[in-house]
PDB file of C-alpha atoms in Angstrom:
ATOM      1  CA  UNK A 246       0.000   0.000   0.000  1.00 57.00           C
ATOM      2  CA  UNK A 247       2.691   2.515   0.965  1.00 65.00           C
ATOM      3  CA  UNK A 248       4.747   1.623  -2.111  1.00 73.00           C
ATOM      4  CA  UNK A 249       1.699   2.174  -4.335  1.00 72.00           C
ATOM      5  CA  UNK A 250       1.088   5.583  -2.760  1.00 73.00           C
ATOM      6  CA  UNK A 251       4.692   6.581  -3.408  1.00 76.00           C
ATOM      7  CA  UNK A 252       4.653   5.232  -6.970  1.00 77.00           C
ATOM      8  CA  UNK A 253       1.381   6.978  -7.794  1.00 78.00           C
ATOM      9  CA  UNK A 254       2.694  10.256  -6.388  1.00 78.00           C
ATOM     10  CA  UNK A 255       5.884   9.929  -8.419  1.00 80.00           C
ATOM     11  CA  UNK A 256       3.788   9.280 -11.527  1.00 79.00           C
ATOM     12  CA  UNK A 257       1.814  12.494 -10.952  1.00 80.00           C
ATOM     13  CA  UNK A 258       5.073  14.445 -10.690  1.00 83.00           C
ATOM     14  CA  UNK A 259       6.362  12.881 -13.914  1.00 79.00           C
ATOM     15  CA  UNK A 260       3.036  13.600 -15.594  1.00 80.00           C
ATOM     16  CA  UNK A 261       2.986  17.291 -14.691  1.00 82.00           C
ATOM     17  CA  UNK A 262       6.639  17.714 -15.715  1.00 82.00           C
ATOM     18  CA  UNK A 263       5.840  16.038 -19.040  1.00 80.00           C
ATOM     19  CA  UNK A 264       2.829  18.301 -19.617  1.00 83.00           C
ATOM     20  CA  UNK A 265       4.769  21.427 -18.624  1.00 85.00           C
ATOM     21  CA  UNK A 266       7.701  20.518 -20.864  1.00 85.00           C
ATOM     22  CA  UNK A 267       5.368  19.936 -23.794  1.00 85.00           C
ATOM     23  CA  UNK A 268       3.651  23.305 -23.301  1.00 88.00           C
ATOM     24  CA  UNK A 269       6.946  25.189 -23.040  1.00 86.00           C
ATOM     25  CA  UNK A 270       8.297  23.315 -26.083  1.00 85.00           C
ATOM     26  CA  UNK A 271       5.178  24.192 -28.105  1.00 86.00           C
ATOM     27  CA  UNK A 272       5.473  27.822 -27.027  1.00 85.00           C
ATOM     28  CA  UNK A 273       9.158  27.993 -28.018  1.00 84.00           C
ATOM     29  CA  UNK A 274       8.378  26.315 -31.328  1.00 86.00           C
ATOM     30  CA  UNK A 275       5.651  28.833 -32.186  1.00 84.00           C
ATOM     31  CA  UNK A 276       7.846  31.766 -31.125  1.00 79.00           C
ATOM     32  CA  UNK A 277      10.855  30.666 -33.163  1.00 78.00           C
ATOM     33  CA  UNK A 278      11.964  32.822 -36.097  1.00 73.00           C
ATOM     34  CA  UNK A 279      10.874  30.119 -38.525  1.00 76.00           C
ATOM     35  CA  UNK A 280       7.278  29.888 -37.274  1.00 75.00           C
ATOM     36  CA  UNK A 281       6.655  33.284 -35.663  1.00 71.00           C
ATOM     37  CA  UNK A 282       4.971  34.941 -38.636  1.00 76.00           C
ATOM     38  CA  UNK A 283       3.262  31.793 -39.853  1.00 79.00           C
ATOM     39  CA  UNK A 284       1.772  30.861 -36.463  1.00 79.00           C
ATOM     40  CA  UNK A 285       1.061  34.377 -35.183  1.00 81.00           C
ATOM     41  CA  UNK A 286      -2.701  34.288 -35.779  1.00 85.00           C
ATOM     42  CA  UNK A 287      -3.096  30.723 -34.490  1.00 87.00           C
ATOM     43  CA  UNK A 288      -1.155  31.563 -31.331  1.00 87.00           C
ATOM     44  CA  UNK A 289      -3.292  34.662 -30.772  1.00 88.00           C
ATOM     45  CA  UNK A 290      -6.549  32.721 -31.171  1.00 92.00           C
ATOM     46  CA  UNK A 291      -5.442  29.855 -28.910  1.00 91.00           C
ATOM     47  CA  UNK A 292      -4.199  32.309 -26.274  1.00 91.00           C
ATOM     48  CA  UNK A 293      -7.515  34.185 -26.222  1.00 93.00           C
ATOM     49  CA  UNK A 294      -9.534  30.957 -26.093  1.00 95.00           C
ATOM     50  CA  UNK A 295      -7.456  29.522 -23.246  1.00 94.00           C
ATOM     51  CA  UNK A 296      -7.653  32.709 -21.161  1.00 94.00           C
ATOM     52  CA  UNK A 297     -11.409  33.036 -21.686  1.00 94.00           C
ATOM     53  CA  UNK A 298     -11.796  29.335 -20.877  1.00 95.00           C
ATOM     54  CA  UNK A 299      -9.733  29.695 -17.694  1.00 95.00           C
ATOM     55  CA  UNK A 300     -11.741  32.680 -16.439  1.00 95.00           C
ATOM     56  CA  UNK A 301     -15.033  31.051 -17.381  1.00 96.00           C
ATOM     57  CA  UNK A 302     -14.022  27.857 -15.585  1.00 95.00           C
ATOM     58  CA  UNK A 303     -13.105  29.782 -12.448  1.00 96.00           C
ATOM     59  CA  UNK A 304     -16.411  31.699 -12.509  1.00 96.00           C
ATOM     60  CA  UNK A 305     -18.393  28.466 -12.930  1.00 93.00           C
ATOM     61  CA  UNK A 306     -16.500  26.855 -10.041  1.00 93.00           C
ATOM     62  CA  UNK A 307     -17.412  29.811  -7.823  1.00 93.00           C
ATOM     63  CA  UNK A 308     -21.080  29.394  -8.816  1.00 90.00           C
ATOM     64  CA  UNK A 309     -21.218  25.591  -8.528  1.00 89.00           C
ATOM     65  CA  UNK A 310     -18.835  24.838  -5.667  1.00 90.00           C
ATOM     66  CA  UNK A 311     -18.799  28.027  -3.567  1.00 88.00           C
ATOM     67  CA  UNK A 312     -22.445  29.147  -3.443  1.00 85.00           C
ATOM     68  CA  UNK A 313     -22.104  30.555   0.088  1.00 85.00           C
ATOM     69  CA  UNK A 314     -19.366  32.096   2.218  1.00 86.00           C
ATOM     70  CA  UNK A 315     -19.443  28.961   4.369  1.00 86.00           C
ATOM     71  CA  UNK A 316     -17.640  27.024   1.612  1.00 88.00           C
ATOM     72  CA  UNK A 317     -14.292  28.403   2.725  1.00 91.00           C
ATOM     73  CA  UNK A 318     -12.159  25.506   1.527  1.00 92.00           C
ATOM     74  CA  UNK A 319     -13.567  25.586  -2.000  1.00 93.00           C
ATOM     75  CA  UNK A 320     -13.224  29.374  -2.078  1.00 94.00           C
ATOM     76  CA  UNK A 321      -9.582  28.930  -1.059  1.00 96.00           C
ATOM     77  CA  UNK A 322      -8.930  26.376  -3.816  1.00 96.00           C
ATOM     78  CA  UNK A 323     -10.567  28.485  -6.526  1.00 96.00           C
ATOM     79  CA  UNK A 324      -9.017  31.767  -5.391  1.00 97.00           C
ATOM     80  CA  UNK A 325      -5.518  30.267  -5.261  1.00 97.00           C
ATOM     81  CA  UNK A 326      -6.078  28.926  -8.779  1.00 97.00           C
ATOM     82  CA  UNK A 327      -7.072  32.412  -9.967  1.00 96.00           C
ATOM     83  CA  UNK A 328      -3.960  33.896  -8.353  1.00 97.00           C
ATOM     84  CA  UNK A 329      -1.739  31.228  -9.931  1.00 96.00           C
ATOM     85  CA  UNK A 330      -3.178  31.918 -13.388  1.00 95.00           C
ATOM     86  CA  UNK A 331      -2.490  35.630 -12.985  1.00 94.00           C
ATOM     87  CA  UNK A 332       0.978  34.978 -11.543  1.00 95.00           C
ATOM     88  CA  UNK A 333       1.993  32.685 -14.413  1.00 94.00           C
ATOM     89  CA  UNK A 334       0.792  35.280 -16.901  1.00 93.00           C
ATOM     90  CA  UNK A 335       2.623  38.120 -15.159  1.00 93.00           C
ATOM     91  CA  UNK A 336       5.894  36.184 -15.013  1.00 92.00           C
ATOM     92  CA  UNK A 337       5.586  35.016 -18.636  1.00 90.00           C
ATOM     93  CA  UNK A 338       5.050  38.503 -20.090  1.00 87.00           C
ATOM     94  CA  UNK A 339       7.717  40.088 -17.904  1.00 85.00           C
ATOM     95  CA  UNK A 340      10.258  41.987 -19.982  1.00 79.00           C
ATOM     96  CA  UNK A 341      13.084  39.802 -18.695  1.00 83.00           C
ATOM     97  CA  UNK A 342      11.312  36.495 -19.426  1.00 80.00           C
ATOM     98  CA  UNK A 343       9.287  37.235 -22.574  1.00 80.00           C
ATOM     99  CA  UNK A 344       7.616  33.828 -22.738  1.00 82.00           C
ATOM    100  CA  UNK A 345       4.498  35.177 -24.453  1.00 83.00           C
ATOM    101  CA  UNK A 346       0.843  34.438 -23.786  1.00 87.00           C
ATOM    102  CA  UNK A 347       0.436  30.942 -25.249  1.00 90.00           C
ATOM    103  CA  UNK A 348       2.243  28.941 -22.563  1.00 91.00           C
ATOM    104  CA  UNK A 349       0.578  30.613 -19.537  1.00 92.00           C
ATOM    105  CA  UNK A 350      -2.780  30.320 -21.298  1.00 93.00           C
ATOM    106  CA  UNK A 351      -2.391  26.569 -21.771  1.00 93.00           C
ATOM    107  CA  UNK A 352      -1.031  26.162 -18.250  1.00 94.00           C
ATOM    108  CA  UNK A 353      -3.991  28.172 -16.960  1.00 94.00           C
ATOM    109  CA  UNK A 354      -6.441  25.754 -18.561  1.00 94.00           C
ATOM    110  CA  UNK A 355      -4.441  22.848 -17.146  1.00 92.00           C
ATOM    111  CA  UNK A 356      -4.448  24.032 -13.529  1.00 94.00           C
ATOM    112  CA  UNK A 357      -8.112  25.101 -13.724  1.00 95.00           C
ATOM    113  CA  UNK A 358      -8.907  21.554 -14.826  1.00 90.00           C
ATOM    114  CA  UNK A 359      -6.854  20.183 -11.913  1.00 90.00           C
ATOM    115  CA  UNK A 360      -8.705  22.450  -9.482  1.00 93.00           C
ATOM    116  CA  UNK A 361     -12.071  21.377 -10.891  1.00 90.00           C
ATOM    117  CA  UNK A 362     -11.152  17.693 -10.662  1.00 85.00           C
ATOM    118  CA  UNK A 363      -9.918  18.236  -7.085  1.00 88.00           C
ATOM    119  CA  UNK A 364     -13.204  19.795  -5.972  1.00 90.00           C
ATOM    120  CA  UNK A 365     -15.167  17.087  -7.765  1.00 84.00           C
ATOM    121  CA  UNK A 366     -13.176  14.521  -5.779  1.00 80.00           C
ATOM    122  CA  UNK A 367     -14.642  15.834  -2.549  1.00 82.00           C
ATOM    123  CA  UNK A 368     -17.076  13.405  -0.881  1.00 78.00           C
ATOM    124  CA  UNK A 369     -20.570  13.690  -2.350  1.00 66.00           C
ATOM    125  CA  UNK A 370     -21.946  14.446   1.112  1.00 60.00           C
ATOM    126  CA  UNK A 371     -20.217  17.831   0.997  1.00 59.00           C
ATOM    127  CA  UNK A 372     -22.980  20.493   0.987  1.00 72.00           C
ATOM    128  CA  UNK A 373     -20.881  22.911  -1.081  1.00 79.00           C
ATOM    129  CA  UNK A 374     -20.750  20.516  -4.022  1.00 68.00           C
ATOM    130  CA  UNK A 375     -23.962  21.491  -5.834  1.00 61.00           C
ATOM    131  CA  UNK A 376     -23.142  19.443  -8.905  1.00 58.00           C
ATOM    132  CA  UNK A 377     -23.033  16.300  -6.790  1.00 53.00           C
ATOM    133  CA  UNK A 378     -26.702  16.785  -5.927  1.00 50.00           C
ATOM    134  CA  UNK A 379     -27.767  16.360  -9.546  1.00 47.00           C
ATOM    135  CA  UNK A 380     -25.204  13.702 -10.419  1.00 49.00           C
ATOM    136  CA  UNK A 381     -26.575  10.317 -11.349  1.00 47.00           C
ATOM    137  CA  UNK A 382     -25.126   7.010 -10.160  1.00 45.00           C
ATOM    138  CA  UNK A 383     -23.448   6.514 -13.501  1.00 44.00           C
ATOM    139  CA  UNK A 384     -22.450  10.117 -14.097  1.00 57.00           C
ATOM    140  CA  UNK A 385     -21.001  10.588 -17.567  1.00 63.00           C
ATOM    141  CA  UNK A 386     -18.199  12.625 -16.005  1.00 61.00           C
ATOM    142  CA  UNK A 387     -17.092   9.559 -14.065  1.00 59.00           C
ATOM    143  CA  UNK A 388     -16.963   7.585 -17.294  1.00 66.00           C
ATOM    144  CA  UNK A 389     -15.081  10.405 -19.017  1.00 66.00           C
ATOM    145  CA  UNK A 390     -12.638  10.597 -16.096  1.00 61.00           C
ATOM    146  CA  UNK A 391     -12.042   6.873 -16.372  1.00 63.00           C
ATOM    147  CA  UNK A 392     -11.267   7.111 -20.107  1.00 72.00           C
ATOM    148  CA  UNK A 393      -9.063  10.190 -19.628  1.00 65.00           C
ATOM    149  CA  UNK A 394      -7.155   8.422 -16.866  1.00 61.00           C
ATOM    150  CA  UNK A 395      -6.380   5.499 -19.185  1.00 68.00           C
ATOM    151  CA  UNK A 396      -5.210   7.863 -21.939  1.00 72.00           C
ATOM    152  CA  UNK A 397      -3.082   9.865 -19.481  1.00 63.00           C
ATOM    153  CA  UNK A 398      -1.387   6.736 -18.139  1.00 62.00           C
ATOM    154  CA  UNK A 399      -0.510   5.470 -21.608  1.00 68.00           C
ATOM    155  CA  UNK A 400       0.489   8.874 -23.038  1.00 66.00           C
ATOM    156  CA  UNK A 401       2.578   9.895 -20.035  1.00 62.00           C
ATOM    157  CA  UNK A 402       4.289   6.515 -19.968  1.00 61.00           C
ATOM    158  CA  UNK A 403       5.301   6.669 -23.627  1.00 64.00           C
ATOM    159  CA  UNK A 404       6.296  10.352 -23.539  1.00 62.00           C
ATOM    160  CA  UNK A 405       8.426  10.055 -20.413  1.00 59.00           C
ATOM    161  CA  UNK A 406       9.912   6.815 -21.661  1.00 56.00           C
ATOM    162  CA  UNK A 407      11.003   8.533 -24.862  1.00 55.00           C
ATOM    163  CA  UNK A 408      12.222  11.600 -22.956  1.00 55.00           C
ATOM    164  CA  UNK A 409      14.550   9.362 -20.980  1.00 52.00           C
ATOM    165  CA  UNK A 410      16.683   8.941 -24.116  1.00 50.00           C
ATOM    166  CA  UNK A 411      17.670  12.583 -23.749  1.00 47.00           C
ATOM    167  CA  UNK A 412      19.707  11.578 -20.694  1.00 42.00           C
ATOM    168  CA  UNK A 413      22.765   9.747 -21.932  1.00 44.00           C
ATOM    169  CA  UNK A 414      25.121   8.005 -19.544  1.00 42.00           C
ATOM    170  CA  UNK A 415      27.279   6.536 -22.284  1.00 43.00           C
ATOM    171  CA  UNK A 416      30.383   8.066 -23.788  1.00 44.00           C
ATOM    172  CA  UNK A 417      29.786  10.546 -26.573  1.00 43.00           C
ATOM    173  CA  UNK A 418      31.915   8.367 -28.835  1.00 43.00           C
ATOM    174  CA  UNK A 419      29.518   5.463 -28.531  1.00 46.00           C
ATOM    175  CA  UNK A 420      27.388   5.240 -31.623  1.00 46.00           C
ATOM    176  CA  UNK A 421      23.779   4.121 -31.578  1.00 46.00           C
ATOM    177  CA  UNK A 422      23.001   0.815 -33.158  1.00 48.00           C
ATOM    178  CA  UNK A 423      20.800   0.612 -36.236  1.00 44.00           C
ATOM    179  CA  UNK A 424      18.008  -1.104 -34.344  1.00 49.00           C
ATOM    180  CA  UNK A 425      18.145   1.294 -31.402  1.00 54.00           C
ATOM    181  CA  UNK A 426      14.644   2.016 -30.068  1.00 53.00           C
ATOM    182  CA  UNK A 427      13.530   5.607 -29.272  1.00 53.00           C
ATOM    183  CA  UNK A 428      13.000   4.949 -25.554  1.00 54.00           C
ATOM    184  CA  UNK A 429      14.662   3.219 -22.640  1.00 59.00           C
ATOM    185  CA  UNK A 430      13.315  -0.199 -21.715  1.00 66.00           C
ATOM    186  CA  UNK A 431      13.975   0.120 -17.992  1.00 70.00           C
ATOM    187  CA  UNK A 432      12.575   3.615 -17.604  1.00 69.00           C
ATOM    188  CA  UNK A 433       9.551   2.778 -19.765  1.00 69.00           C
ATOM    189  CA  UNK A 434       8.544  -0.178 -17.588  1.00 74.00           C
ATOM    190  CA  UNK A 435       9.305   1.812 -14.432  1.00 76.00           C
ATOM    191  CA  UNK A 436       6.954   4.617 -15.467  1.00 75.00           C
ATOM    192  CA  UNK A 437       4.304   2.144 -16.604  1.00 76.00           C
ATOM    193  CA  UNK A 438       4.458   0.434 -13.192  1.00 80.00           C
ATOM    194  CA  UNK A 439       3.984   3.784 -11.461  1.00 79.00           C
ATOM    195  CA  UNK A 440       1.105   4.510 -13.842  1.00 76.00           C
ATOM    196  CA  UNK A 441      -0.533   1.260 -12.777  1.00 77.00           C
ATOM    197  CA  UNK A 442      -0.116   2.278  -9.127  1.00 81.00           C
ATOM    198  CA  UNK A 443      -1.716   5.642  -9.906  1.00 77.00           C
ATOM    199  CA  UNK A 444      -4.590   3.895 -11.644  1.00 74.00           C
ATOM    200  CA  UNK A 445      -5.114   1.721  -8.559  1.00 75.00           C
ATOM    201  CA  UNK A 446      -5.221   4.830  -6.373  1.00 76.00           C
ATOM    202  CA  UNK A 447      -8.050   6.214  -8.521  1.00 70.00           C
ATOM    203  CA  UNK A 448     -10.235   3.254  -7.598  1.00 69.00           C
ATOM    204  CA  UNK A 449      -9.583   3.475  -3.856  1.00 69.00           C
ATOM    205  CA  UNK A 450      -9.502   7.275  -3.617  1.00 62.00           C
ATOM    206  CA  UNK A 451      -5.874   7.239  -2.375  1.00 66.00           C
ATOM    207  CA  UNK A 452      -7.094   5.748   0.898  1.00 64.00           C
ATOM    208  CA  UNK A 453      -6.857   1.990   1.375  1.00 54.00           C
ATOM    209  CA  UNK A 454      -9.123   2.182   4.460  1.00 58.00           C
ATOM    210  CA  UNK A 455     -11.927   4.096   2.744  1.00 56.00           C
ATOM    211  CA  UNK A 456     -15.004   2.455   1.225  1.00 59.00           C
ATOM    212  CA  UNK A 457     -15.851   3.749  -2.242  1.00 55.00           C
ATOM    213  CA  UNK A 458     -19.407   4.119  -3.478  1.00 56.00           C
ATOM    214  CA  UNK A 459     -20.490   2.246  -6.556  1.00 54.00           C
ATOM    215  CA  UNK A 460     -19.689   3.966  -9.855  1.00 50.00           C
ATOM    216  CA  UNK A 461     -17.399   6.488  -8.166  1.00 57.00           C
ATOM    217  CA  UNK A 462     -13.769   6.988  -9.132  1.00 61.00           C
ATOM    218  CA  UNK A 463     -11.169   8.967  -7.197  1.00 62.00           C
ATOM    219  CA  UNK A 464     -13.537  10.382  -4.563  1.00 71.00           C
ATOM    220  CA  UNK A 465     -12.423  11.327  -1.072  1.00 75.00           C
ATOM    221  CA  UNK A 466     -10.522  13.993   0.818  1.00 80.00           C
ATOM    222  CA  UNK A 467      -7.216  12.252   0.171  1.00 79.00           C
ATOM    223  CA  UNK A 468      -7.899  12.444  -3.585  1.00 78.00           C
ATOM    224  CA  UNK A 469      -8.856  16.103  -3.280  1.00 86.00           C
ATOM    225  CA  UNK A 470      -5.628  17.122  -1.552  1.00 89.00           C
ATOM    226  CA  UNK A 471      -3.494  15.050  -3.905  1.00 87.00           C
ATOM    227  CA  UNK A 472      -4.983  16.857  -6.895  1.00 87.00           C
ATOM    228  CA  UNK A 473      -4.699  20.272  -5.229  1.00 93.00           C
ATOM    229  CA  UNK A 474      -1.051  19.601  -4.449  1.00 92.00           C
ATOM    230  CA  UNK A 475      -0.533  18.478  -8.030  1.00 90.00           C
ATOM    231  CA  UNK A 476      -2.072  21.728  -9.273  1.00 93.00           C
ATOM    232  CA  UNK A 477       0.098  23.960  -7.091  1.00 94.00           C
ATOM    233  CA  UNK A 478       3.221  21.992  -7.963  1.00 93.00           C
ATOM    234  CA  UNK A 479       2.425  22.279 -11.689  1.00 92.00           C
ATOM    235  CA  UNK A 480       2.235  26.081 -11.447  1.00 94.00           C
ATOM    236  CA  UNK A 481       5.480  26.271  -9.450  1.00 94.00           C
ATOM    237  CA  UNK A 482       7.217  23.941 -11.917  1.00 91.00           C
ATOM    238  CA  UNK A 483       6.159  26.067 -14.898  1.00 92.00           C
ATOM    239  CA  UNK A 484       7.316  29.309 -13.279  1.00 93.00           C
ATOM    240  CA  UNK A 485      10.638  27.746 -12.349  1.00 91.00           C
ATOM    241  CA  UNK A 486      11.178  26.364 -15.862  1.00 89.00           C
ATOM    242  CA  UNK A 487      10.861  29.815 -17.439  1.00 89.00           C
ATOM    243  CA  UNK A 488      12.714  31.701 -14.698  1.00 89.00           C
ATOM    244  CA  UNK A 489      15.556  29.228 -14.104  1.00 85.00           C
ATOM    245  CA  UNK A 490      17.511  30.056 -17.304  1.00 83.00           C
ATOM    246  CA  UNK A 491      17.630  33.740 -16.297  1.00 84.00           C
ATOM    247  CA  UNK A 492      18.710  32.864 -12.753  1.00 81.00           C
ATOM    248  CA  UNK A 493      21.491  30.558 -13.944  1.00 80.00           C
ATOM    249  CA  UNK A 494      22.632  33.119 -16.510  1.00 77.00           C
ATOM    250  CA  UNK A 495      22.921  35.794 -13.829  1.00 73.00           C
ATOM    251  CA  UNK A 496      24.886  33.444 -11.586  1.00 72.00           C
ATOM    252  CA  UNK A 497      27.282  32.612 -14.406  1.00 69.00           C
ATOM    253  CA  UNK A 498      27.779  36.302 -15.197  1.00 64.00           C
ATOM    254  CA  UNK A 499      28.319  37.061 -11.511  1.00 64.00           C
ATOM    255  CA  UNK A 500      30.857  34.269 -11.080  1.00 64.00           C
ATOM    256  CA  UNK A 501      32.685  35.360 -14.243  1.00 61.00           C
ATOM    257  CA  UNK A 502      32.867  38.942 -12.979  1.00 60.00           C
ATOM    258  CA  UNK A 503      34.172  37.772  -9.607  1.00 59.00           C
ATOM    259  CA  UNK A 504      36.894  35.686 -11.246  1.00 57.00           C
ATOM    260  CA  UNK A 505      37.912  38.643 -13.412  1.00 56.00           C
TER     261      UNK A 505
END
């Protein structure tokens, strides 16, 4: 049980790093000199859609999951999400970072989705969860969550398995064989095992001592806090990924000046 909790948590970290890396890579690709003019309109449209979607999602969460001032925890979750969206945008468009609007827009949609899924994971007895009152026993969102979870496990496993080839421990003189595969066997199976542990946690709500209702997936306070932590960590990871190069560059310049 403890090993499965650790493996599932590690899989969530790998998943959010994979998603963040993909978003930053897509943003850099669209902002490159080769694609800047060609993708300008598409980037503008996607940025506007993602920002409108993020704000709309936050407003709907306030209406559905924080109908009264007594729902302090949900208000906290949603408000922190709003602050994180604004913070990622502010850092991205800062004159020293210049990451544009596409990446923070996509990350905004991502963390809003994580916040929504976290609140939906709250026990259905929670009075602040209005949507739970009208949910049927076989809610289509539960089915959709199940399908998305399968896709996420498979996609994250393959993507992180392939990314592991970027880390080379061999000598640079060693040449790849003709039948070399684009991913590492060991890392691939390791990530897939953690994905299986994560999938098991969805069925028990991250709590081995908790009884799950029929047709419910990933419901419980443990699930809620895991998803909230995943959301906050995703925002911090994104901000660090775009700020880190500037920090390291300043340190290198400072050390060079000190040596001179």
